[in-house]
Amino acid sequence: MSTQPVLNISRQTHLFLYLLIGLVTAFLIWSSFGQLDVVSFAVGDVVPSSQVKTVQHLEGGIVREILVREGDRVARGQPLVELESTASGADVQELNARIASLIADVARLKAEVHGEDIVFPEGYEDAHEDLARQARALYNGRLNQFKNDMATQSSLVDQRMREGDEISARLANTRQKRTLLKEQVAISDELLKQDLTNRMVHLNLLKELANLDGMVSEDTAALNRLGSAIEQERLNMESIEGRFRIEARQELDDKSRSLEEFQNRVRKFEDSFKRSVLVSPVEGVVMNLHVVTRGGVIQPGGAVVDIVPVGDAMVIEAKLLPQDVGYVSAGQPVRVRLASGDGARFQPLDGTVSHVSPDTVETKDGTTFYKVRIKTRVDYFESSGQRYQLVPGVQVMCSIITGSRSVMQYIASPFLGSVSTALQER
């Protein structure tokens, strides 16, 4: 009877030992085969996949009117902000009036240069009837003056030609008379030798022949001078025509340069007018207004409005610490949780690493990180039928799964690390 309690205690001890051995064995089996994820943590924000569209202004300016508010949905091409224009409408009207006048001058001068009828651009005469009429009147006046000058010079040539004809006719007559008179002198000379005539008659014939010779010489010289005069008058005619064309060409060049200059100025003013109204480049939602006051100043190249494109897929842009970048690569799975206090209510989202930046990015406070882009399978968190939509700016916590290890490896790693550095001294 005295040994019975001892046997009972021994059995309990054995049962406990068996149970302990079983638990330890089960733990060893579980720790050897049970896997835990190895993750790298990163904090991120939700952003549009194609980035936020920032509307800027090249020259800058003064805000005249703000036409949208943050949160407004805008269509492509919808006006967002209107700036004060650098040029007034009166300036543009004045330039356009000057251009219209120069177009008429250029058309007129081209006609004068090429000797053609004046031709205006299509629709010009309907839009500028008075200017077209004045240009035609001036063209006709200048053309008539040119024709009158040419006619006057031509009449001088004709007059010289008639004088030449008269001299030529007189010269021919004089030469004919001289020929006959030479025969008379020869006959008189024979008669004088035979004393059939007196010397006085013979001298009179010689005197008359000398007069005819003088007349022939004078008319010949006059005819030569007249030929030179006619040639000069013809050169004068060519000079009148050439001077008319040259003056028209020079004036055409001046007017064409002025026309091009004014057209360039108008184009600049029109471009300025167009740029004074900033429009949305895409359909989207206004996220940020960088100007909120009428009369405010926008710096050249400064951002004015940020727009999130509508229908654009949302992605997560996370900040990864530099010491973890070696473990992270595109294609790795990610678990995404809300960073807010409500994050525990919602199931994590499954995602995938789509891109890792090739270099670090430094913040203003000197912190460096790598940008990691993560695509999620869906764009909302869900819990018991309630959804939390991903919109730009939502902060999330990302667990990037870089591998897996057994529980035993986690337990043994501190000891293995100590063994690897044992028996070494720096």
Tab-separated table of C-alpha atoms in Angstrom:
chain	number	residue	atom	x	y	z
A	1	MET	CA	0.000	0.000	0.000
A	2	SER	CA	2.902	2.372	0.671
A	3	THR	CA	4.274	2.197	-2.926
A	4	GLN	CA	1.059	3.119	-4.742
A	5	PRO	CA	1.489	6.982	-4.571
A	6	VAL	CA	4.990	6.754	-5.936
A	7	LEU	CA	3.769	4.846	-8.947
A	8	ASN	CA	1.020	7.411	-9.571
A	9	ILE	CA	3.514	10.284	-9.497
A	10	SER	CA	5.823	8.473	-11.845
A	11	ARG	CA	3.075	7.960	-14.373
A	12	GLN	CA	2.113	11.651	-14.300
A	13	THR	CA	5.710	12.611	-14.756
A	14	HIS	CA	6.062	10.330	-17.706
A	15	LEU	CA	2.898	11.630	-19.271
A	16	PHE	CA	4.158	15.185	-18.851
A	17	LEU	CA	7.492	14.302	-20.339
A	18	TYR	CA	5.842	12.588	-23.291
A	19	LEU	CA	3.609	15.584	-23.814
A	20	LEU	CA	6.561	17.956	-23.573
A	21	ILE	CA	8.570	15.876	-26.022
A	22	GLY	CA	5.601	15.811	-28.393
A	23	LEU	CA	5.180	19.567	-28.177
A	24	VAL	CA	8.884	20.168	-28.725
A	25	THR	CA	8.875	17.773	-31.665
A	26	ALA	CA	5.812	19.444	-33.156
A	27	PHE	CA	7.430	22.851	-32.665
A	28	LEU	CA	10.624	21.688	-34.309
A	29	ILE	CA	8.697	20.256	-37.243
A	30	TRP	CA	6.594	23.416	-37.576
A	31	SER	CA	9.601	25.729	-37.225
A	32	SER	CA	11.503	23.712	-39.821
A	33	PHE	CA	8.763	23.631	-42.426
A	34	GLY	CA	6.643	26.664	-41.564
A	35	GLN	CA	7.512	29.658	-43.757
A	36	LEU	CA	7.407	33.364	-42.878
A	37	ASP	CA	7.603	36.157	-45.466
A	38	VAL	CA	10.670	38.375	-45.648
A	39	VAL	CA	9.459	41.902	-46.370
A	40	SER	CA	10.837	45.379	-46.977
A	41	PHE	CA	8.635	48.180	-45.726
A	42	ALA	CA	7.990	51.375	-47.654
A	43	VAL	CA	5.642	54.308	-47.126
A	44	GLY	CA	3.876	55.505	-50.244
A	45	ASP	CA	1.221	57.742	-51.758
A	46	VAL	CA	-1.401	57.016	-54.371
A	47	VAL	CA	-0.698	58.854	-57.650
A	48	PRO	CA	-2.112	58.687	-61.203
A	49	SER	CA	-0.240	56.284	-63.448
A	50	SER	CA	0.450	59.009	-66.022
A	51	GLN	CA	1.347	61.617	-63.403
A	52	VAL	CA	-0.510	64.777	-62.478
A	53	LYS	CA	-0.721	67.271	-65.347
A	54	THR	CA	0.736	70.621	-64.337
A	55	VAL	CA	-0.406	73.668	-66.298
A	56	GLN	CA	2.304	76.333	-66.583
A	57	HIS	CA	2.686	79.710	-68.284
A	58	LEU	CA	5.760	80.542	-70.347
A	59	GLU	CA	6.018	84.300	-69.775
A	60	GLY	CA	4.108	84.591	-66.499
A	61	GLY	CA	1.776	87.475	-65.816
A	62	ILE	CA	-0.943	88.954	-63.618
A	63	VAL	CA	-4.019	86.894	-62.744
A	64	ARG	CA	-7.191	88.465	-64.085
A	65	GLU	CA	-9.735	85.746	-63.334
A	66	ILE	CA	-9.697	82.295	-61.699
A	67	LEU	CA	-12.343	80.198	-63.445
A	68	VAL	CA	-12.156	76.914	-61.474
A	69	ARG	CA	-11.799	75.685	-57.910
A	70	GLU	CA	-10.003	72.743	-56.383
A	71	GLY	CA	-12.056	69.590	-56.836
A	72	ASP	CA	-13.809	70.814	-59.988
A	73	ARG	CA	-14.033	68.405	-62.879
A	74	VAL	CA	-12.821	70.021	-66.098
A	75	ALA	CA	-13.003	69.029	-69.751
A	76	ARG	CA	-10.122	69.029	-72.200
A	77	GLY	CA	-9.609	72.604	-73.470
A	78	GLN	CA	-11.725	74.187	-70.711
A	79	PRO	CA	-10.431	77.618	-69.531
A	80	LEU	CA	-8.865	77.500	-66.081
A	81	VAL	CA	-7.206	80.854	-65.391
A	82	GLU	CA	-7.235	84.102	-67.362
A	83	LEU	CA	-4.262	86.482	-67.260
A	84	GLU	CA	-4.014	90.156	-68.078
A	85	SER	CA	-3.029	90.594	-71.707
A	86	THR	CA	0.179	92.466	-72.498
A	87	ALA	CA	-1.426	94.119	-75.548
A	88	SER	CA	-4.762	95.886	-75.896
A	89	GLY	CA	-7.336	95.198	-78.560
A	90	ALA	CA	-6.799	98.715	-79.907
A	91	ASP	CA	-3.130	97.933	-80.552
A	92	VAL	CA	-4.045	94.866	-82.570
A	93	GLN	CA	-6.704	96.766	-84.532
A	94	GLU	CA	-4.177	99.466	-85.373
A	95	LEU	CA	-1.677	96.874	-86.559
A	96	ASN	CA	-4.320	95.092	-88.643
A	97	ALA	CA	-5.295	98.392	-90.289
A	98	ARG	CA	-1.652	99.064	-91.110
A	99	ILE	CA	-1.281	95.540	-92.504
A	100	ALA	CA	-4.353	95.993	-94.717
A	101	SER	CA	-2.868	99.210	-96.120
A	102	LEU	CA	0.498	97.542	-96.735
A	103	ILE	CA	-1.163	94.622	-98.536
A	104	ALA	CA	-2.746	97.101	-100.961
A	105	ASP	CA	0.613	98.839	-101.473
A	106	VAL	CA	2.402	95.544	-102.108
A	107	ALA	CA	-0.213	94.438	-104.659
A	108	ARG	CA	0.039	97.796	-106.455
A	109	LEU	CA	3.831	97.803	-106.501
A	110	LYS	CA	3.997	94.229	-107.797
A	111	ALA	CA	1.792	95.281	-110.691
A	112	GLU	CA	4.073	98.266	-111.390
A	113	VAL	CA	7.220	96.128	-111.264
A	114	HIS	CA	5.925	93.397	-113.566
A	115	GLY	CA	3.838	95.636	-115.810
A	116	GLU	CA	0.663	93.683	-115.052
A	117	ASP	CA	-2.809	94.480	-113.806
A	118	ILE	CA	-3.124	94.924	-110.060
A	119	VAL	CA	-4.274	91.734	-108.286
A	120	PHE	CA	-5.358	91.669	-104.630
A	121	PRO	CA	-5.458	88.582	-102.373
A	122	GLU	CA	-8.707	86.640	-102.419
A	123	GLY	CA	-11.421	88.372	-100.424
A	124	TYR	CA	-9.365	91.518	-99.861
A	125	GLU	CA	-11.490	93.838	-102.005
A	126	ASP	CA	-14.656	92.743	-100.213
A	127	ALA	CA	-13.126	93.350	-96.787
A	128	HIS	CA	-11.244	96.570	-97.665
A	129	GLU	CA	-13.126	98.203	-100.505
A	130	ASP	CA	-11.826	101.737	-99.836
A	131	LEU	CA	-8.178	100.676	-99.648
A	132	ALA	CA	-8.510	98.640	-102.841
A	133	ARG	CA	-10.114	101.561	-104.659
A	134	GLN	CA	-7.390	103.958	-103.482
A	135	ALA	CA	-4.683	101.518	-104.553
A	136	ARG	CA	-6.204	101.170	-108.014
A	137	ALA	CA	-6.499	104.947	-108.358
A	138	LEU	CA	-2.863	105.425	-107.343
A	139	TYR	CA	-1.789	102.625	-109.673
A	140	ASN	CA	-3.669	104.145	-112.612
A	141	GLY	CA	-2.286	107.610	-111.829
A	142	ARG	CA	1.311	106.425	-111.670
A	143	LEU	CA	0.842	104.288	-114.774
A	144	ASN	CA	-0.632	107.221	-116.698
A	145	GLN	CA	2.235	109.449	-115.604
A	146	PHE	CA	4.698	106.797	-116.757
A	147	LYS	CA	2.935	106.476	-120.100
A	148	ASN	CA	2.915	110.284	-120.520
A	149	ASP	CA	6.640	110.472	-119.817
A	150	MET	CA	7.271	107.682	-122.303
A	151	ALA	CA	5.015	109.346	-124.890
A	152	THR	CA	6.823	112.673	-124.465
A	153	GLN	CA	10.171	111.031	-124.923
A	154	SER	CA	8.863	109.036	-127.876
A	155	SER	CA	7.634	112.247	-129.535
A	156	LEU	CA	11.119	113.700	-129.152
A	157	VAL	CA	12.540	110.658	-130.903
A	158	ASP	CA	9.951	110.985	-133.658
A	159	GLN	CA	10.767	114.672	-134.042
A	160	ARG	CA	14.460	113.888	-134.332
A	161	MET	CA	13.674	111.208	-136.866
A	162	ARG	CA	11.683	113.688	-138.981
A	163	GLU	CA	14.521	116.171	-138.793
A	164	GLY	CA	16.857	113.430	-139.899
A	165	ASP	CA	14.585	112.606	-142.821
A	166	GLU	CA	14.567	116.271	-143.883
A	167	ILE	CA	18.345	116.536	-143.668
A	168	SER	CA	18.786	113.263	-145.528
A	169	ALA	CA	16.486	114.457	-148.311
A	170	ARG	CA	18.253	117.815	-148.520
A	171	LEU	CA	21.637	116.111	-148.505
A	172	ALA	CA	20.623	113.811	-151.343
A	173	ASN	CA	19.366	116.803	-153.358
A	174	THR	CA	22.532	118.756	-152.676
A	175	ARG	CA	24.719	115.849	-153.730
A	176	GLN	CA	22.746	115.485	-156.951
A	177	LYS	CA	23.174	119.189	-157.682
A	178	ARG	CA	26.873	118.953	-156.952
A	179	THR	CA	27.244	116.057	-159.382
A	180	LEU	CA	25.609	118.074	-162.154
A	181	LEU	CA	27.591	121.161	-161.267
A	182	LYS	CA	30.841	119.206	-161.478
A	183	GLU	CA	29.966	118.290	-165.072
A	184	GLN	CA	29.289	121.965	-165.821
A	185	VAL	CA	32.635	122.943	-164.329
A	186	ALA	CA	34.402	120.327	-166.458
A	187	ILE	CA	32.679	121.582	-169.628
A	188	SER	CA	33.413	125.192	-168.672
A	189	ASP	CA	37.041	124.313	-168.150
A	190	GLU	CA	37.277	122.889	-171.713
A	191	LEU	CA	35.499	125.919	-173.134
A	192	LEU	CA	37.817	128.223	-171.246
A	193	LYS	CA	40.817	126.478	-172.747
A	194	GLN	CA	39.346	127.088	-176.201
A	195	ASP	CA	38.498	130.699	-175.300
A	196	LEU	CA	34.835	129.947	-175.923
A	197	THR	CA	33.840	131.339	-172.497
A	198	ASN	CA	35.196	133.947	-170.173
A	199	ARG	CA	36.956	133.299	-166.877
A	200	MET	CA	34.283	135.070	-164.806
A	201	VAL	CA	31.608	132.550	-165.733
A	202	HIS	CA	33.991	129.729	-164.913
A	203	LEU	CA	34.802	131.214	-161.480
A	204	ASN	CA	31.103	131.567	-160.673
A	205	LEU	CA	30.636	127.869	-161.391
A	206	LEU	CA	33.562	127.000	-159.107
A	207	LYS	CA	32.139	129.225	-156.404
A	208	GLU	CA	28.744	127.536	-156.614
A	209	LEU	CA	30.419	124.105	-156.469
A	210	ALA	CA	32.297	125.135	-153.331
A	211	ASN	CA	28.994	126.225	-151.735
A	212	LEU	CA	27.431	122.853	-152.533
A	213	ASP	CA	30.431	121.050	-151.061
A	214	GLY	CA	30.009	123.085	-147.858
A	215	MET	CA	26.320	122.280	-147.719
A	216	VAL	CA	27.038	118.549	-148.105
A	217	SER	CA	29.613	118.687	-145.302
A	218	GLU	CA	27.251	120.606	-143.008
A	219	ASP	CA	24.304	118.289	-143.649
A	220	THR	CA	26.482	115.211	-143.200
A	221	ALA	CA	27.746	116.530	-139.850
A	222	ALA	CA	24.206	117.513	-138.842
A	223	LEU	CA	22.946	114.067	-139.759
A	224	ASN	CA	25.652	112.453	-137.609
A	225	ARG	CA	24.800	114.723	-134.679
A	226	LEU	CA	21.133	113.975	-135.140
A	227	GLY	CA	21.829	110.225	-135.056
A	228	SER	CA	23.596	110.636	-131.721
A	229	ALA	CA	20.716	112.739	-130.436
A	230	ILE	CA	18.185	110.106	-131.491
A	231	GLU	CA	20.197	107.409	-129.736
A	232	GLN	CA	20.309	109.540	-126.582
A	233	GLU	CA	16.555	110.091	-126.675
A	234	ARG	CA	16.034	106.374	-126.977
A	235	LEU	CA	18.348	105.822	-124.004
A	236	ASN	CA	16.310	108.394	-122.126
A	237	MET	CA	13.183	106.367	-122.875
A	238	GLU	CA	14.822	103.242	-121.503
A	239	SER	CA	15.997	105.232	-118.486
A	240	ILE	CA	12.468	106.426	-117.768
A	241	GLU	CA	11.145	102.869	-117.864
A	242	GLY	CA	14.061	101.495	-115.844
A	243	ARG	CA	13.784	104.234	-113.235
A	244	PHE	CA	10.050	103.570	-112.924
A	245	ARG	CA	10.626	99.841	-112.366
A	246	ILE	CA	13.580	100.365	-109.999
A	247	GLU	CA	11.703	102.858	-107.841
A	248	ALA	CA	8.722	100.502	-107.719
A	249	ARG	CA	11.019	97.582	-106.814
A	250	GLN	CA	12.725	99.518	-104.022
A	251	GLU	CA	9.410	100.658	-102.609
A	252	LEU	CA	8.057	97.101	-102.928
A	253	ASP	CA	10.984	95.756	-100.913
A	254	ASP	CA	10.429	98.368	-98.199
A	255	LYS	CA	6.693	97.722	-98.041
A	256	SER	CA	7.199	93.942	-98.008
A	257	ARG	CA	9.615	94.187	-95.079
A	258	SER	CA	7.218	96.422	-93.195
A	259	LEU	CA	4.339	94.047	-93.941
A	260	GLU	CA	6.282	91.061	-92.644
A	261	GLU	CA	7.306	92.976	-89.525
A	262	PHE	CA	3.734	94.017	-88.715
A	263	GLN	CA	2.412	90.519	-89.394
A	264	ASN	CA	4.989	89.085	-86.989
A	265	ARG	CA	3.954	91.610	-84.353
A	266	VAL	CA	0.298	90.712	-84.807
A	267	ARG	CA	1.112	87.010	-84.528
A	268	LYS	CA	2.962	87.676	-81.286
A	269	PHE	CA	0.012	89.652	-79.941
A	270	GLU	CA	-2.403	86.919	-81.009
A	271	ASP	CA	-0.212	84.274	-79.386
A	272	SER	CA	-0.131	86.422	-76.262
A	273	PHE	CA	-3.928	86.679	-76.329
A	274	LYS	CA	-4.219	82.910	-76.698
A	275	ARG	CA	-1.755	82.264	-73.892
A	276	SER	CA	-3.551	84.711	-71.617
A	277	VAL	CA	-6.208	82.022	-71.128
A	278	LEU	CA	-4.807	78.812	-69.648
A	279	VAL	CA	-6.828	75.735	-70.605
A	280	SER	CA	-6.878	72.172	-69.339
A	281	PRO	CA	-4.734	69.772	-71.408
A	282	VAL	CA	-6.841	66.762	-70.363
A	283	GLU	CA	-10.189	65.838	-68.886
A	284	GLY	CA	-9.685	65.555	-65.167
A	285	VAL	CA	-10.130	66.961	-61.677
A	286	VAL	CA	-8.429	70.103	-60.364
A	287	MET	CA	-6.137	68.922	-57.567
A	288	ASN	CA	-4.125	72.061	-56.733
A	289	LEU	CA	-4.528	75.743	-57.543
A	290	HIS	CA	-1.187	77.487	-57.135
A	291	VAL	CA	-2.850	80.911	-57.493
A	292	VAL	CA	-5.864	81.875	-55.416
A	293	THR	CA	-5.947	85.663	-55.681
A	294	ARG	CA	-7.037	87.920	-58.517
A	295	GLY	CA	-4.185	90.261	-59.318
A	296	GLY	CA	-1.624	87.747	-58.149
A	297	VAL	CA	1.622	87.379	-60.070
A	298	ILE	CA	2.634	84.193	-61.871
A	299	GLN	CA	6.363	83.817	-62.385
A	300	PRO	CA	7.623	82.850	-65.871
A	301	GLY	CA	7.374	79.097	-66.230
A	302	GLY	CA	5.566	78.858	-62.892
A	303	ALA	CA	2.999	76.146	-62.112
A	304	VAL	CA	-0.591	77.394	-62.091
A	305	VAL	CA	-2.917	74.379	-61.848
A	306	ASP	CA	-2.426	70.654	-61.171
A	307	ILE	CA	-4.968	68.337	-62.821
A	308	VAL	CA	-5.511	64.644	-62.154
A	309	PRO	CA	-6.638	62.914	-65.371
A	310	VAL	CA	-10.049	61.244	-65.160
A	311	GLY	CA	-10.102	57.505	-65.809
A	312	ASP	CA	-6.382	57.242	-65.210
A	313	ALA	CA	-5.304	54.123	-63.319
A	314	MET	CA	-4.013	54.741	-59.792
A	315	VAL	CA	-0.609	53.440	-58.749
A	316	ILE	CA	1.379	53.694	-55.554
A	317	GLU	CA	4.650	55.579	-55.435
A	318	ALA	CA	6.531	54.358	-52.380
A	319	LYS	CA	9.749	55.481	-50.719
A	320	LEU	CA	12.173	52.610	-50.181
A	321	LEU	CA	15.163	52.933	-47.859
A	322	PRO	CA	18.529	52.595	-49.642
A	323	GLN	CA	19.569	49.590	-47.507
A	324	ASP	CA	16.601	47.577	-48.825
A	325	VAL	CA	16.924	48.361	-52.528
A	326	GLY	CA	19.169	45.368	-53.171
A	327	TYR	CA	16.360	42.997	-52.193
A	328	VAL	CA	13.625	44.654	-54.257
A	329	SER	CA	13.038	44.151	-57.970
A	330	ALA	CA	10.189	44.455	-60.459
A	331	GLY	CA	7.614	41.678	-60.318
A	332	GLN	CA	7.778	41.037	-56.573
A	333	PRO	CA	4.437	40.771	-54.734
A	334	VAL	CA	3.345	43.514	-52.355
A	335	ARG	CA	0.743	43.805	-49.597
A	336	VAL	CA	-0.674	47.300	-49.262
A	337	ARG	CA	-2.459	48.666	-46.170
A	338	LEU	CA	-3.947	52.036	-45.361
A	339	ALA	CA	-1.595	54.175	-43.285
A	340	SER	CA	-4.494	55.837	-41.435
A	341	GLY	CA	-6.101	54.614	-38.226
A	342	ASP	CA	-8.839	52.897	-40.213
A	343	GLY	CA	-6.314	50.712	-41.986
A	344	ALA	CA	-6.907	47.781	-39.632
A	345	ARG	CA	-10.569	47.621	-40.667
A	346	PHE	CA	-9.776	46.858	-44.295
A	347	GLN	CA	-8.145	43.850	-45.859
A	348	PRO	CA	-4.742	44.551	-47.461
A	349	LEU	CA	-4.527	44.888	-51.226
A	350	ASP	CA	-2.375	42.620	-53.332
A	351	GLY	CA	-0.004	44.364	-55.691
A	352	THR	CA	3.172	44.001	-57.696
A	353	VAL	CA	6.356	46.059	-57.974
A	354	SER	CA	6.379	47.562	-61.479
A	355	HIS	CA	9.425	49.840	-61.328
A	356	VAL	CA	12.360	50.747	-59.105
A	357	SER	CA	14.131	54.048	-59.732
A	358	PRO	CA	17.736	53.676	-60.934
A	359	ASP	CA	19.047	56.231	-58.449
A	360	THR	CA	18.125	57.775	-55.130
A	361	VAL	CA	16.014	60.879	-54.679
A	362	GLU	CA	16.941	63.398	-52.005
A	363	THR	CA	14.363	65.432	-50.098
A	364	LYS	CA	14.826	68.970	-48.824
A	365	ASP	CA	15.805	67.695	-45.378
A	366	GLY	CA	18.545	65.490	-46.865
A	367	THR	CA	16.730	62.153	-46.633
A	368	THR	CA	17.451	59.823	-49.535
A	369	PHE	CA	15.241	57.052	-50.855
A	370	TYR	CA	14.445	55.049	-53.965
A	371	LYS	CA	11.128	55.499	-55.747
A	372	VAL	CA	9.200	52.265	-56.148
A	373	ARG	CA	6.042	52.060	-58.252
A	374	ILE	CA	3.467	49.483	-57.250
A	375	LYS	CA	0.405	48.385	-59.201
A	376	THR	CA	-2.537	46.972	-57.241
A	377	ARG	CA	-5.043	44.473	-58.578
A	378	VAL	CA	-7.998	46.684	-57.589
A	379	ASP	CA	-8.191	50.382	-56.794
A	380	TYR	CA	-10.093	50.171	-53.513
A	381	PHE	CA	-9.942	48.686	-50.021
A	382	GLU	CA	-12.968	46.687	-48.917
A	383	SER	CA	-14.398	45.539	-45.581
A	384	SER	CA	-17.863	44.082	-45.037
A	385	GLY	CA	-19.180	45.594	-48.244
A	386	GLN	CA	-17.694	49.028	-47.494
A	387	ARG	CA	-15.184	50.391	-49.993
A	388	TYR	CA	-12.357	52.871	-49.554
A	389	GLN	CA	-11.439	54.222	-52.993
A	390	LEU	CA	-7.836	54.919	-53.907
A	391	VAL	CA	-7.507	58.566	-54.910
A	392	PRO	CA	-4.389	60.699	-55.400
A	393	GLY	CA	-2.780	61.623	-52.097
A	394	VAL	CA	-3.919	58.620	-50.014
A	395	GLN	CA	-1.041	57.368	-47.843
A	396	VAL	CA	-0.395	53.634	-47.588
A	397	MET	CA	2.047	51.187	-46.027
A	398	CYS	CA	3.637	48.735	-48.439
A	399	SER	CA	5.126	45.382	-47.470
A	400	ILE	CA	7.269	44.215	-50.371
A	401	ILE	CA	7.742	40.454	-50.135
A	402	THR	CA	11.370	39.813	-51.023
A	403	GLY	CA	11.452	36.119	-50.030
A	404	SER	CA	10.565	33.643	-47.277
A	405	ARG	CA	12.377	31.896	-44.394
A	406	SER	CA	11.463	29.153	-41.993
A	407	VAL	CA	10.826	29.884	-38.323
A	408	MET	CA	13.856	27.788	-37.428
A	409	GLN	CA	16.034	29.995	-39.649
A	410	TYR	CA	14.757	33.083	-37.835
A	411	ILE	CA	15.517	31.460	-34.468
A	412	ALA	CA	18.906	30.155	-35.488
A	413	SER	CA	20.119	33.218	-37.410
A	414	PRO	CA	21.425	35.121	-34.317
A	415	PHE	CA	23.400	32.042	-33.200
A	416	LEU	CA	24.659	31.339	-36.708
A	417	GLY	CA	25.722	34.963	-37.023
A	418	SER	CA	27.627	34.743	-33.755
A	419	VAL	CA	29.338	31.527	-34.848
A	420	SER	CA	30.399	33.068	-38.176
A	421	THR	CA	32.151	35.896	-36.357
A	422	ALA	CA	33.544	33.800	-33.509
A	423	LEU	CA	37.267	33.313	-32.990
A	424	GLN	CA	38.005	36.495	-34.949
A	425	GLU	CA	39.616	39.673	-33.749
A	426	ARG	CA	39.901	43.011	-35.394
